């Protein structure tokens, strides 16, 4: 293989991975959606090799699950997964605060981050989820460049993308409300610009507390929905005695709907 062929394939691999990641983040490839290398290759009109490599890249990032016989599937993240993501990010950030030498704020980078922050807040208030996700990811990615350990920065970015994968279809299904989205981007940037360590810490605690509070609400609603579904399946809750008695076979009762609603944007 010539050097130019290798570069072309690697570029194509990245382009396909980026395109598929955008599709997942936009909710157009919903959780549980299955597809094969052949299907994606035909869709993009390319050979199977860069597609296979791109899909394995996304699997390594935790966005896809792979099966030798069934192909690939968009990963379904649960509320417990989301809670674990928020807790993991919070623990890492707490560790960075305990060792300020791991962070180096570059004033020349703040102007771009301010723009990302303003656009993210504007999109959130306007209910434009596609724009919000894009600017929010760029905002945190650029902030992550202040972290001197590239492995930590990469870890935080991956968790943030996974958190959006969890949140996006819920927000599209239930709608967004400015009262349930975090709007602290600009306050966080200004605290960083002033070097106000305490305020930065407070903003980050507020952010992760917000995420965990949403997880609590989702979990409570799922539990309530499951309880109501079980009661209906057992003939309870409507004050009537069912002539046929409770269903006993597997799959005989319709699964309860999860009345989830948005409480935090990733």
mmCIF file of N, CA and C in Angstrom, residues 11-144:
data_model
loop_
_atom_site.group_PDB
_atom_site.id
_atom_site.type_symbol
_atom_site.label_atom_id
_atom_site.label_comp_id
_atom_site.label_asym_id
_atom_site.label_seq_id
_atom_site.Cartn_x
_atom_site.Cartn_y
_atom_site.Cartn_z
ATOM 1 N N UNK A 11 -8.217 8.716 6.666
ATOM 2 C CA UNK A 11 -9.099 9.881 6.637
ATOM 3 C C UNK A 11 -10.547 9.449 6.445
ATOM 4 N N UNK A 12 -10.774 8.507 5.549
ATOM 5 C CA UNK A 12 -12.117 8.009 5.299
ATOM 6 C C UNK A 12 -12.670 7.322 6.536
ATOM 7 N N UNK A 13 -11.832 6.571 7.193
ATOM 8 C CA UNK A 13 -12.229 5.905 8.443
ATOM 9 C C UNK A 13 -12.715 6.926 9.464
ATOM 10 N N UNK A 14 -11.964 8.037 9.609
ATOM 11 C CA UNK A 14 -12.353 9.062 10.572
ATOM 12 C C UNK A 14 -13.634 9.761 10.131
ATOM 13 N N UNK A 15 -13.771 10.012 8.826
ATOM 14 C CA UNK A 15 -14.973 10.680 8.335
ATOM 15 C C UNK A 15 -16.216 9.832 8.594
ATOM 16 N N UNK A 16 -16.105 8.528 8.374
ATOM 17 C CA UNK A 16 -17.250 7.640 8.614
ATOM 18 C C UNK A 16 -17.569 7.583 10.095
ATOM 19 N N UNK A 17 -16.538 7.475 10.938
ATOM 20 C CA UNK A 17 -16.762 7.439 12.385
ATOM 21 C C UNK A 17 -17.432 8.723 12.853
ATOM 22 N N UNK A 18 -16.964 9.874 12.348
ATOM 23 C CA UNK A 18 -17.557 11.162 12.734
ATOM 24 C C UNK A 18 -19.015 11.253 12.278
ATOM 25 N N UNK A 19 -19.287 10.791 11.049
ATOM 26 C CA UNK A 19 -20.651 10.857 10.513
ATOM 27 C C UNK A 19 -21.600 9.984 11.329
ATOM 28 N N UNK A 20 -21.163 8.782 11.655
ATOM 29 C CA UNK A 20 -22.014 7.882 12.432
ATOM 30 C C UNK A 20 -22.197 8.398 13.856
ATOM 31 N N UNK A 21 -21.151 8.979 14.436
ATOM 32 C CA UNK A 21 -21.280 9.560 15.784
ATOM 33 C C UNK A 21 -22.306 10.691 15.763
ATOM 34 N N UNK A 22 -22.262 11.505 14.715
ATOM 35 C CA UNK A 22 -23.237 12.592 14.594
ATOM 36 C C UNK A 22 -24.657 12.043 14.469
ATOM 37 N N UNK A 23 -24.812 10.948 13.740
ATOM 38 C CA UNK A 23 -26.137 10.338 13.584
ATOM 39 C C UNK A 23 -26.663 9.832 14.930
ATOM 40 N N UNK A 24 -25.780 9.227 15.719
ATOM 41 C CA UNK A 24 -26.181 8.731 17.040
ATOM 42 C C UNK A 24 -26.533 9.896 17.955
ATOM 43 N N UNK A 25 -25.688 10.938 17.955
ATOM 44 C CA UNK A 25 -25.925 12.085 18.828
ATOM 45 C C UNK A 25 -27.177 12.857 18.426
ATOM 46 N N UNK A 26 -27.525 12.807 17.149
ATOM 47 C CA UNK A 26 -28.745 13.478 16.690
ATOM 48 C C UNK A 26 -29.996 12.649 16.960
ATOM 49 N N UNK A 27 -29.806 11.400 17.386
ATOM 50 C CA UNK A 27 -30.940 10.536 17.654
ATOM 51 C C UNK A 27 -31.499 9.851 16.434
ATOM 52 N N UNK A 28 -30.828 10.016 15.279
ATOM 53 C CA UNK A 28 -31.309 9.376 14.061
ATOM 54 C C UNK A 28 -30.924 7.895 13.999
ATOM 55 N N UNK A 29 -29.936 7.513 14.783
ATOM 56 C CA UNK A 29 -29.620 6.101 15.006
ATOM 57 C C UNK A 29 -29.945 5.832 16.475
ATOM 58 N N UNK A 30 -31.158 5.406 16.767
ATOM 59 C CA UNK A 30 -31.606 5.286 18.163
ATOM 60 C C UNK A 30 -30.961 4.117 18.886
ATOM 61 N N UNK A 31 -30.998 4.116 20.204
ATOM 62 C CA UNK A 31 -30.459 2.999 20.991
ATOM 63 C C UNK A 31 -31.089 1.675 20.567
ATOM 64 N N UNK A 32 -30.259 0.652 20.426
ATOM 65 C CA UNK A 32 -30.742 -0.663 20.015
ATOM 66 C C UNK A 32 -30.757 -0.883 18.522
ATOM 67 N N UNK A 33 -30.546 0.161 17.733
ATOM 68 C CA UNK A 33 -30.553 0.030 16.270
ATOM 69 C C UNK A 33 -29.395 -0.861 15.831
ATOM 70 N N UNK A 34 -29.686 -1.859 15.025
ATOM 71 C CA UNK A 34 -28.668 -2.798 14.557
ATOM 72 C C UNK A 34 -28.326 -2.527 13.093
ATOM 73 N N UNK A 35 -27.070 -2.755 12.730
ATOM 74 C CA UNK A 35 -26.659 -2.627 11.339
ATOM 75 C C UNK A 35 -25.361 -3.402 11.149
ATOM 76 N N UNK A 36 -25.019 -3.642 9.896
ATOM 77 C CA UNK A 36 -23.823 -4.406 9.557
ATOM 78 C C UNK A 36 -22.829 -3.524 8.813
ATOM 79 N N UNK A 37 -21.605 -4.015 8.706
ATOM 80 C CA UNK A 37 -20.584 -3.308 7.934
ATOM 81 C C UNK A 37 -21.053 -3.120 6.496
ATOM 82 N N UNK A 38 -21.637 -4.149 5.922
ATOM 83 C CA UNK A 38 -22.092 -4.088 4.539
ATOM 84 C C UNK A 38 -23.129 -2.990 4.341
ATOM 85 N N UNK A 39 -24.084 -2.879 5.267
ATOM 86 C CA UNK A 39 -25.127 -1.865 5.143
ATOM 87 C C UNK A 39 -24.537 -0.451 5.170
ATOM 88 N N UNK A 40 -23.606 -0.219 6.088
ATOM 89 C CA UNK A 40 -23.001 1.112 6.185
ATOM 90 C C UNK A 40 -22.129 1.397 4.965
ATOM 91 N N UNK A 41 -21.392 0.393 4.499
ATOM 92 C CA UNK A 41 -20.548 0.574 3.316
ATOM 93 C C UNK A 41 -21.394 0.942 2.099
ATOM 94 N N UNK A 42 -22.527 0.280 1.937
ATOM 95 C CA UNK A 42 -23.417 0.585 0.810
ATOM 96 C C UNK A 42 -24.032 1.969 0.966
ATOM 97 N N UNK A 43 -24.352 2.334 2.187
ATOM 98 C CA UNK A 43 -24.966 3.640 2.428
ATOM 99 C C UNK A 43 -24.021 4.776 2.032
ATOM 100 N N UNK A 44 -22.727 4.615 2.364
ATOM 101 C CA UNK A 44 -21.756 5.667 2.079
ATOM 102 C C UNK A 44 -21.021 5.450 0.766
ATOM 103 N N UNK A 45 -21.261 4.315 0.123
ATOM 104 C CA UNK A 45 -20.621 4.052 -1.157
ATOM 105 C C UNK A 45 -19.128 3.869 -1.061
ATOM 106 N N UNK A 46 -18.678 3.166 -0.014
ATOM 107 C CA UNK A 46 -17.248 2.941 0.196
ATOM 108 C C UNK A 46 -17.009 1.454 0.423
ATOM 109 N N UNK A 47 -15.725 1.075 0.504
ATOM 110 C CA UNK A 47 -15.389 -0.325 0.754
ATOM 111 C C UNK A 47 -15.624 -0.675 2.222
ATOM 112 N N UNK A 48 -15.593 -1.947 2.512
ATOM 113 C CA UNK A 48 -15.906 -2.413 3.857
ATOM 114 C C UNK A 48 -14.804 -2.109 4.869
ATOM 115 N N UNK A 49 -13.545 -2.040 4.417
ATOM 116 C CA UNK A 49 -12.425 -1.922 5.367
ATOM 117 C C UNK A 49 -12.487 -0.657 6.225
ATOM 118 N N UNK A 50 -12.596 0.559 5.656
ATOM 119 C CA UNK A 50 -12.663 1.746 6.515
ATOM 120 C C UNK A 50 -13.925 1.776 7.367
ATOM 121 N N UNK A 51 -15.011 1.192 6.854
ATOM 122 C CA UNK A 51 -16.250 1.134 7.640
ATOM 123 C C UNK A 51 -16.048 0.255 8.864
ATOM 124 N N UNK A 52 -15.465 -0.916 8.659
ATOM 125 C CA UNK A 52 -15.223 -1.833 9.773
ATOM 126 C C UNK A 52 -14.332 -1.173 10.833
ATOM 127 N N UNK A 53 -13.298 -0.496 10.370
ATOM 128 C CA UNK A 53 -12.389 0.174 11.303
ATOM 129 C C UNK A 53 -13.107 1.288 12.061
ATOM 130 N N UNK A 54 -13.948 2.046 11.365
ATOM 131 C CA UNK A 54 -14.694 3.125 12.011
ATOM 132 C C UNK A 54 -15.656 2.577 13.058
ATOM 133 N N UNK A 55 -16.318 1.473 12.748
ATOM 134 C CA UNK A 55 -17.269 0.881 13.691
ATOM 135 C C UNK A 55 -16.559 0.337 14.920
ATOM 136 N N UNK A 56 -15.387 -0.238 14.721
ATOM 137 C CA UNK A 56 -14.622 -0.711 15.869
ATOM 138 C C UNK A 56 -14.121 0.467 16.707
ATOM 139 N N UNK A 57 -13.793 1.579 16.069
ATOM 140 C CA UNK A 57 -13.406 2.778 16.811
ATOM 141 C C UNK A 57 -14.556 3.250 17.703
ATOM 142 N N UNK A 58 -15.763 3.290 17.148
ATOM 143 C CA UNK A 58 -16.924 3.732 17.921
ATOM 144 C C UNK A 58 -17.267 2.730 19.019
ATOM 145 N N UNK A 59 -17.009 1.456 18.765
ATOM 146 C CA UNK A 59 -17.220 0.450 19.809
ATOM 147 C C UNK A 59 -16.242 0.667 20.960
ATOM 148 N N UNK A 60 -14.992 0.983 20.625
ATOM 149 C CA UNK A 60 -13.988 1.238 21.654
ATOM 150 C C UNK A 60 -14.334 2.473 22.482
ATOM 151 N N UNK A 61 -15.065 3.411 21.880
ATOM 152 C CA UNK A 61 -15.487 4.614 22.595
ATOM 153 C C UNK A 61 -16.756 4.381 23.414
ATOM 154 N N UNK A 62 -17.305 3.171 23.330
ATOM 155 C CA UNK A 62 -18.473 2.837 24.121
ATOM 156 C C UNK A 62 -19.793 3.233 23.506
ATOM 157 N N UNK A 63 -19.800 3.653 22.234
ATOM 158 C CA UNK A 63 -21.047 4.090 21.604
ATOM 159 C C UNK A 63 -21.778 2.957 20.902
ATOM 160 N N UNK A 64 -21.043 1.935 20.492
ATOM 161 C CA UNK A 64 -21.638 0.788 19.821
ATOM 162 C C UNK A 64 -21.286 -0.489 20.569
ATOM 163 N N UNK A 65 -22.162 -1.472 20.450
ATOM 164 C CA UNK A 65 -21.881 -2.822 20.929
ATOM 165 C C UNK A 65 -21.734 -3.702 19.690
ATOM 166 N N UNK A 66 -20.792 -4.617 19.730
ATOM 167 C CA UNK A 66 -20.573 -5.467 18.556
ATOM 168 C C UNK A 66 -20.831 -6.921 18.896
ATOM 169 N N UNK A 67 -21.343 -7.640 17.917
ATOM 170 C CA UNK A 67 -21.602 -9.060 18.051
ATOM 171 C C UNK A 67 -21.099 -9.743 16.786
ATOM 172 N N UNK A 68 -20.375 -10.827 16.959
ATOM 173 C CA UNK A 68 -19.754 -11.496 15.821
ATOM 174 C C UNK A 68 -20.776 -11.934 14.772
ATOM 175 N N UNK A 69 -21.976 -12.275 15.211
ATOM 176 C CA UNK A 69 -22.979 -12.810 14.289
ATOM 177 C C UNK A 69 -24.024 -11.769 13.864
ATOM 178 N N UNK A 70 -24.295 -10.792 14.724
ATOM 179 C CA UNK A 70 -25.376 -9.850 14.450
ATOM 180 C C UNK A 70 -24.891 -8.490 13.967
ATOM 181 N N UNK A 71 -23.594 -8.265 13.985
ATOM 182 C CA UNK A 71 -23.079 -6.981 13.544
ATOM 183 C C UNK A 71 -22.932 -6.004 14.692
ATOM 184 N N UNK A 72 -23.348 -4.761 14.459
ATOM 185 C CA UNK A 72 -23.175 -3.699 15.448
ATOM 186 C C UNK A 72 -24.541 -3.163 15.880
ATOM 187 N N UNK A 73 -24.551 -2.591 17.061
ATOM 188 C CA UNK A 73 -25.792 -2.067 17.625
ATOM 189 C C UNK A 73 -25.475 -0.805 18.407
ATOM 190 N N UNK A 74 -26.309 0.215 18.251
ATOM 191 C CA UNK A 74 -26.151 1.429 19.050
ATOM 192 C C UNK A 74 -26.399 1.072 20.513
ATOM 193 N N UNK A 75 -25.468 1.427 21.340
ATOM 194 C CA UNK A 75 -25.546 1.018 22.738
ATOM 195 C C UNK A 75 -26.694 1.702 23.465
ATOM 196 N N UNK A 76 -27.378 0.960 24.294
ATOM 197 C CA UNK A 76 -28.459 1.497 25.121
ATOM 198 C C UNK A 76 -27.926 1.747 26.518
ATOM 199 N N UNK A 77 -27.834 3.013 26.897
ATOM 200 C CA UNK A 77 -27.381 3.371 28.235
ATOM 201 C C UNK A 77 -28.578 3.493 29.173
ATOM 202 N N UNK A 78 -28.448 2.948 30.356
ATOM 203 C CA UNK A 78 -29.510 3.009 31.353
ATOM 204 C C UNK A 78 -29.313 4.211 32.277
ATOM 205 N N UNK A 79 -30.298 4.443 33.129
ATOM 206 C CA UNK A 79 -30.160 5.510 34.124
ATOM 207 C C UNK A 79 -28.974 5.222 35.042
ATOM 208 N N UNK A 80 -28.785 3.956 35.385
ATOM 209 C CA UNK A 80 -27.638 3.585 36.222
ATOM 210 C C UNK A 80 -26.325 3.894 35.510
ATOM 211 N N UNK A 81 -26.274 3.658 34.196
ATOM 212 C CA UNK A 81 -25.080 3.999 33.421
ATOM 213 C C UNK A 81 -24.827 5.504 33.483
ATOM 214 N N UNK A 82 -25.887 6.272 33.280
ATOM 215 C CA UNK A 82 -25.745 7.729 33.277
ATOM 216 C C UNK A 82 -25.270 8.231 34.639
ATOM 217 N N UNK A 83 -25.838 7.682 35.712
ATOM 218 C CA UNK A 83 -25.414 8.076 37.048
ATOM 219 C C UNK A 83 -23.919 7.786 37.237
ATOM 220 N N UNK A 84 -23.495 6.605 36.778
ATOM 221 C CA UNK A 84 -22.089 6.234 36.917
ATOM 222 C C UNK A 84 -21.189 7.180 36.119
ATOM 223 N N UNK A 85 -21.664 7.604 34.921
ATOM 224 C CA UNK A 85 -20.883 8.563 34.132
ATOM 225 C C UNK A 85 -20.691 9.872 34.904
ATOM 226 N N UNK A 86 -21.791 10.393 35.455
ATOM 227 C CA UNK A 86 -21.721 11.662 36.177
ATOM 228 C C UNK A 86 -20.823 11.544 37.403
ATOM 229 N N UNK A 87 -20.946 10.445 38.118
ATOM 230 C CA UNK A 87 -20.123 10.255 39.310
ATOM 231 C C UNK A 87 -18.649 10.124 38.943
ATOM 232 N N UNK A 88 -18.359 9.413 37.856
ATOM 233 C CA UNK A 88 -16.969 9.246 37.430
ATOM 234 C C UNK A 88 -16.359 10.580 37.029
ATOM 235 N N UNK A 89 -17.113 11.365 36.253
ATOM 236 C CA UNK A 89 -16.598 12.675 35.856
ATOM 237 C C UNK A 89 -16.364 13.561 37.064
ATOM 238 N N UNK A 90 -17.288 13.529 38.017
ATOM 239 C CA UNK A 90 -17.154 14.356 39.215
ATOM 240 C C UNK A 90 -15.918 13.964 40.020
ATOM 241 N N UNK A 91 -15.674 12.671 40.147
ATOM 242 C CA UNK A 91 -14.506 12.204 40.906
ATOM 243 C C UNK A 91 -13.204 12.655 40.242
ATOM 244 N N UNK A 92 -13.143 12.572 38.918
ATOM 245 C CA UNK A 92 -11.934 12.982 38.208
ATOM 246 C C UNK A 92 -11.700 14.479 38.377
ATOM 247 N N UNK A 93 -12.762 15.268 38.230
ATOM 248 C CA UNK A 93 -12.618 16.718 38.361
ATOM 249 C C UNK A 93 -12.215 17.085 39.784
ATOM 250 N N UNK A 94 -12.795 16.414 40.773
ATOM 251 C CA UNK A 94 -12.401 16.653 42.162
ATOM 252 C C UNK A 94 -10.906 16.387 42.332
ATOM 253 N N UNK A 95 -10.416 15.316 41.700
ATOM 254 C CA UNK A 95 -9.000 14.999 41.773
ATOM 255 C C UNK A 95 -8.134 16.082 41.160
ATOM 256 N N UNK A 96 -8.608 16.664 40.054
ATOM 257 C CA UNK A 96 -7.860 17.743 39.423
ATOM 258 C C UNK A 96 -7.782 18.961 40.331
ATOM 259 N N UNK A 97 -8.851 19.250 41.061
ATOM 260 C CA UNK A 97 -8.842 20.379 41.974
ATOM 261 C C UNK A 97 -7.877 20.155 43.136
ATOM 262 N N UNK A 98 -7.741 18.897 43.522
ATOM 263 C CA UNK A 98 -6.811 18.613 44.621
ATOM 264 C C UNK A 98 -5.360 18.750 44.172
ATOM 265 N N UNK A 99 -5.129 18.735 42.862
ATOM 266 C CA UNK A 99 -3.771 18.864 42.324
ATOM 267 C C UNK A 99 -3.780 19.894 41.196
ATOM 268 N N UNK A 100 -3.810 21.189 41.538
ATOM 269 C CA UNK A 100 -3.892 22.236 40.521
ATOM 270 C C UNK A 100 -2.770 22.200 39.496
ATOM 271 N N UNK A 101 -1.665 21.535 39.817
ATOM 272 C CA UNK A 101 -0.557 21.452 38.861
ATOM 273 C C UNK A 101 -0.949 20.682 37.615
ATOM 274 N N UNK A 102 -2.067 19.937 37.666
ATOM 275 C CA UNK A 102 -2.536 19.175 36.505
ATOM 276 C C UNK A 102 -3.290 20.040 35.502
ATOM 277 N N UNK A 103 -3.549 21.310 35.872
ATOM 278 C CA UNK A 103 -4.347 22.191 35.017
ATOM 279 C C UNK A 103 -3.552 23.462 34.727
ATOM 280 N N UNK A 104 -3.515 23.863 33.469
ATOM 281 C CA UNK A 104 -2.835 25.097 33.073
ATOM 282 C C UNK A 104 -3.770 25.905 32.185
ATOM 283 N N UNK A 105 -4.337 26.979 32.725
ATOM 284 C CA UNK A 105 -5.273 27.810 31.970
ATOM 285 C C UNK A 105 -4.482 28.731 31.047
ATOM 286 N N UNK A 106 -4.807 28.679 29.757
ATOM 287 C CA UNK A 106 -4.146 29.531 28.769
ATOM 288 C C UNK A 106 -5.114 30.657 28.378
ATOM 289 N N UNK A 107 -4.812 31.894 28.773
ATOM 290 C CA UNK A 107 -5.729 33.012 28.503
ATOM 291 C C UNK A 107 -6.111 33.138 27.034
ATOM 292 N N UNK A 108 -5.193 32.800 26.123
ATOM 293 C CA UNK A 108 -5.498 32.948 24.695
ATOM 294 C C UNK A 108 -6.593 31.990 24.243
ATOM 295 N N UNK A 109 -6.851 30.942 25.022
ATOM 296 C CA UNK A 109 -7.885 29.982 24.649
ATOM 297 C C UNK A 109 -9.262 30.335 25.173
ATOM 298 N N UNK A 110 -9.335 31.346 26.052
ATOM 299 C CA UNK A 110 -10.611 31.654 26.701
ATOM 300 C C UNK A 110 -11.612 32.328 25.761
ATOM 301 N N UNK A 111 -11.137 33.091 24.784
ATOM 302 C CA UNK A 111 -12.068 33.796 23.889
ATOM 303 C C UNK A 111 -12.933 32.796 23.131
ATOM 304 N N UNK A 112 -12.320 31.747 22.601
ATOM 305 C CA UNK A 112 -13.078 30.731 21.870
ATOM 306 C C UNK A 112 -14.043 30.007 22.803
ATOM 307 N N UNK A 113 -13.594 29.717 24.009
ATOM 308 C CA UNK A 113 -14.448 28.996 24.961
ATOM 309 C C UNK A 113 -15.640 29.856 25.366
ATOM 310 N N UNK A 114 -15.422 31.162 25.495
ATOM 311 C CA UNK A 114 -16.540 32.070 25.805
ATOM 312 C C UNK A 114 -17.600 32.004 24.705
ATOM 313 N N UNK A 115 -17.146 31.975 23.453
ATOM 314 C CA UNK A 115 -18.099 31.892 22.348
ATOM 315 C C UNK A 115 -18.878 30.578 22.402
ATOM 316 N N UNK A 116 -18.184 29.478 22.659
ATOM 317 C CA UNK A 116 -18.857 28.184 22.770
ATOM 318 C C UNK A 116 -19.900 28.232 23.888
ATOM 319 N N UNK A 117 -19.521 28.826 25.011
ATOM 320 C CA UNK A 117 -20.429 28.897 26.155
ATOM 321 C C UNK A 117 -21.685 29.687 25.817
ATOM 322 N N UNK A 118 -21.500 30.852 25.188
ATOM 323 C CA UNK A 118 -22.642 31.694 24.846
ATOM 324 C C UNK A 118 -23.565 30.989 23.858
ATOM 325 N N UNK A 119 -22.995 30.320 22.853
ATOM 326 C CA UNK A 119 -23.813 29.628 21.863
ATOM 327 C C UNK A 119 -24.541 28.436 22.481
ATOM 328 N N UNK A 120 -23.886 27.719 23.404
ATOM 329 C CA UNK A 120 -24.536 26.582 24.050
ATOM 330 C C UNK A 120 -25.740 27.043 24.861
ATOM 331 N N UNK A 121 -25.578 28.120 25.618
ATOM 332 C CA UNK A 121 -26.684 28.637 26.425
ATOM 333 C C UNK A 121 -27.812 29.143 25.528
ATOM 334 N N UNK A 122 -27.448 29.833 24.448
ATOM 335 C CA UNK A 122 -28.463 30.351 23.528
ATOM 336 C C UNK A 122 -29.251 29.202 22.893
ATOM 337 N N UNK A 123 -28.569 28.142 22.505
ATOM 338 C CA UNK A 123 -29.250 26.997 21.894
ATOM 339 C C UNK A 123 -30.140 26.285 22.904
ATOM 340 N N UNK A 124 -29.668 26.165 24.130
ATOM 341 C CA UNK A 124 -30.473 25.509 25.163
ATOM 342 C C UNK A 124 -31.760 26.288 25.415
ATOM 343 N N UNK A 125 -31.656 27.610 25.524
ATOM 344 C CA UNK A 125 -32.837 28.429 25.767
ATOM 345 C C UNK A 125 -33.770 28.442 24.560
ATOM 346 N N UNK A 126 -33.187 28.276 23.366
ATOM 347 C CA UNK A 126 -34.003 28.253 22.159
ATOM 348 C C UNK A 126 -34.547 26.885 21.808
ATOM 349 N N UNK A 127 -34.136 25.865 22.560
ATOM 350 C CA UNK A 127 -34.634 24.517 22.309
ATOM 351 C C UNK A 127 -34.048 23.845 21.086
ATOM 352 N N UNK A 128 -32.879 24.319 20.623
ATOM 353 C CA UNK A 128 -32.228 23.735 19.444
ATOM 354 C C UNK A 128 -31.232 22.683 19.913
ATOM 355 N N UNK A 129 -31.681 21.438 19.958
ATOM 356 C CA UNK A 129 -30.878 20.373 20.554
ATOM 357 C C UNK A 129 -29.632 20.069 19.730
ATOM 358 N N UNK A 130 -29.746 20.056 18.394
ATOM 359 C CA UNK A 130 -28.586 19.751 17.558
ATOM 360 C C UNK A 130 -27.464 20.764 17.784
ATOM 361 N N UNK A 131 -27.814 22.043 17.795
ATOM 362 C CA UNK A 131 -26.818 23.089 18.010
ATOM 363 C C UNK A 131 -26.267 23.008 19.431
ATOM 364 N N UNK A 132 -27.136 22.754 20.395
ATOM 365 C CA UNK A 132 -26.707 22.659 21.787
ATOM 366 C C UNK A 132 -25.668 21.559 21.968
ATOM 367 N N UNK A 133 -25.930 20.387 21.429
ATOM 368 C CA UNK A 133 -24.995 19.271 21.588
ATOM 369 C C UNK A 133 -23.641 19.626 20.989
ATOM 370 N N UNK A 134 -23.652 20.196 19.788
ATOM 371 C CA UNK A 134 -22.398 20.541 19.127
ATOM 372 C C UNK A 134 -21.574 21.529 19.923
ATOM 373 N N UNK A 135 -22.199 22.625 20.362
ATOM 374 C CA UNK A 135 -21.449 23.637 21.098
ATOM 375 C C UNK A 135 -21.069 23.162 22.493
ATOM 376 N N UNK A 136 -21.942 22.396 23.117
ATOM 377 C CA UNK A 136 -21.632 21.891 24.453
ATOM 378 C C UNK A 136 -20.407 20.975 24.410
ATOM 379 N N UNK A 137 -20.357 20.079 23.415
ATOM 380 C CA UNK A 137 -19.208 19.174 23.297
ATOM 381 C C UNK A 137 -17.926 19.952 22.998
ATOM 382 N N UNK A 138 -18.032 20.964 22.129
ATOM 383 C CA UNK A 138 -16.849 21.771 21.827
ATOM 384 C C UNK A 138 -16.403 22.547 23.071
ATOM 385 N N UNK A 139 -17.359 23.067 23.814
ATOM 386 C CA UNK A 139 -17.051 23.819 25.032
ATOM 387 C C UNK A 139 -16.230 22.977 26.006
ATOM 388 N N UNK A 140 -16.712 21.782 26.304
ATOM 389 C CA UNK A 140 -16.012 20.938 27.268
ATOM 390 C C UNK A 140 -14.714 20.387 26.689
ATOM 391 N N UNK A 141 -14.697 20.140 25.384
ATOM 392 C CA UNK A 141 -13.460 19.643 24.774
ATOM 393 C C UNK A 141 -12.363 20.700 24.860
ATOM 394 N N UNK A 142 -12.710 21.954 24.594
ATOM 395 C CA UNK A 142 -11.706 23.012 24.668
ATOM 396 C C UNK A 142 -11.278 23.274 26.111
ATOM 397 N N UNK A 143 -12.217 23.188 27.039
ATOM 398 C CA UNK A 143 -11.822 23.302 28.444
ATOM 399 C C UNK A 143 -10.870 22.169 28.820
ATOM 400 N N UNK A 144 -11.125 20.987 28.258
ATOM 401 C CA UNK A 144 -10.283 19.834 28.550
ATOM 402 C C UNK A 144 -8.853 20.010 28.096
#
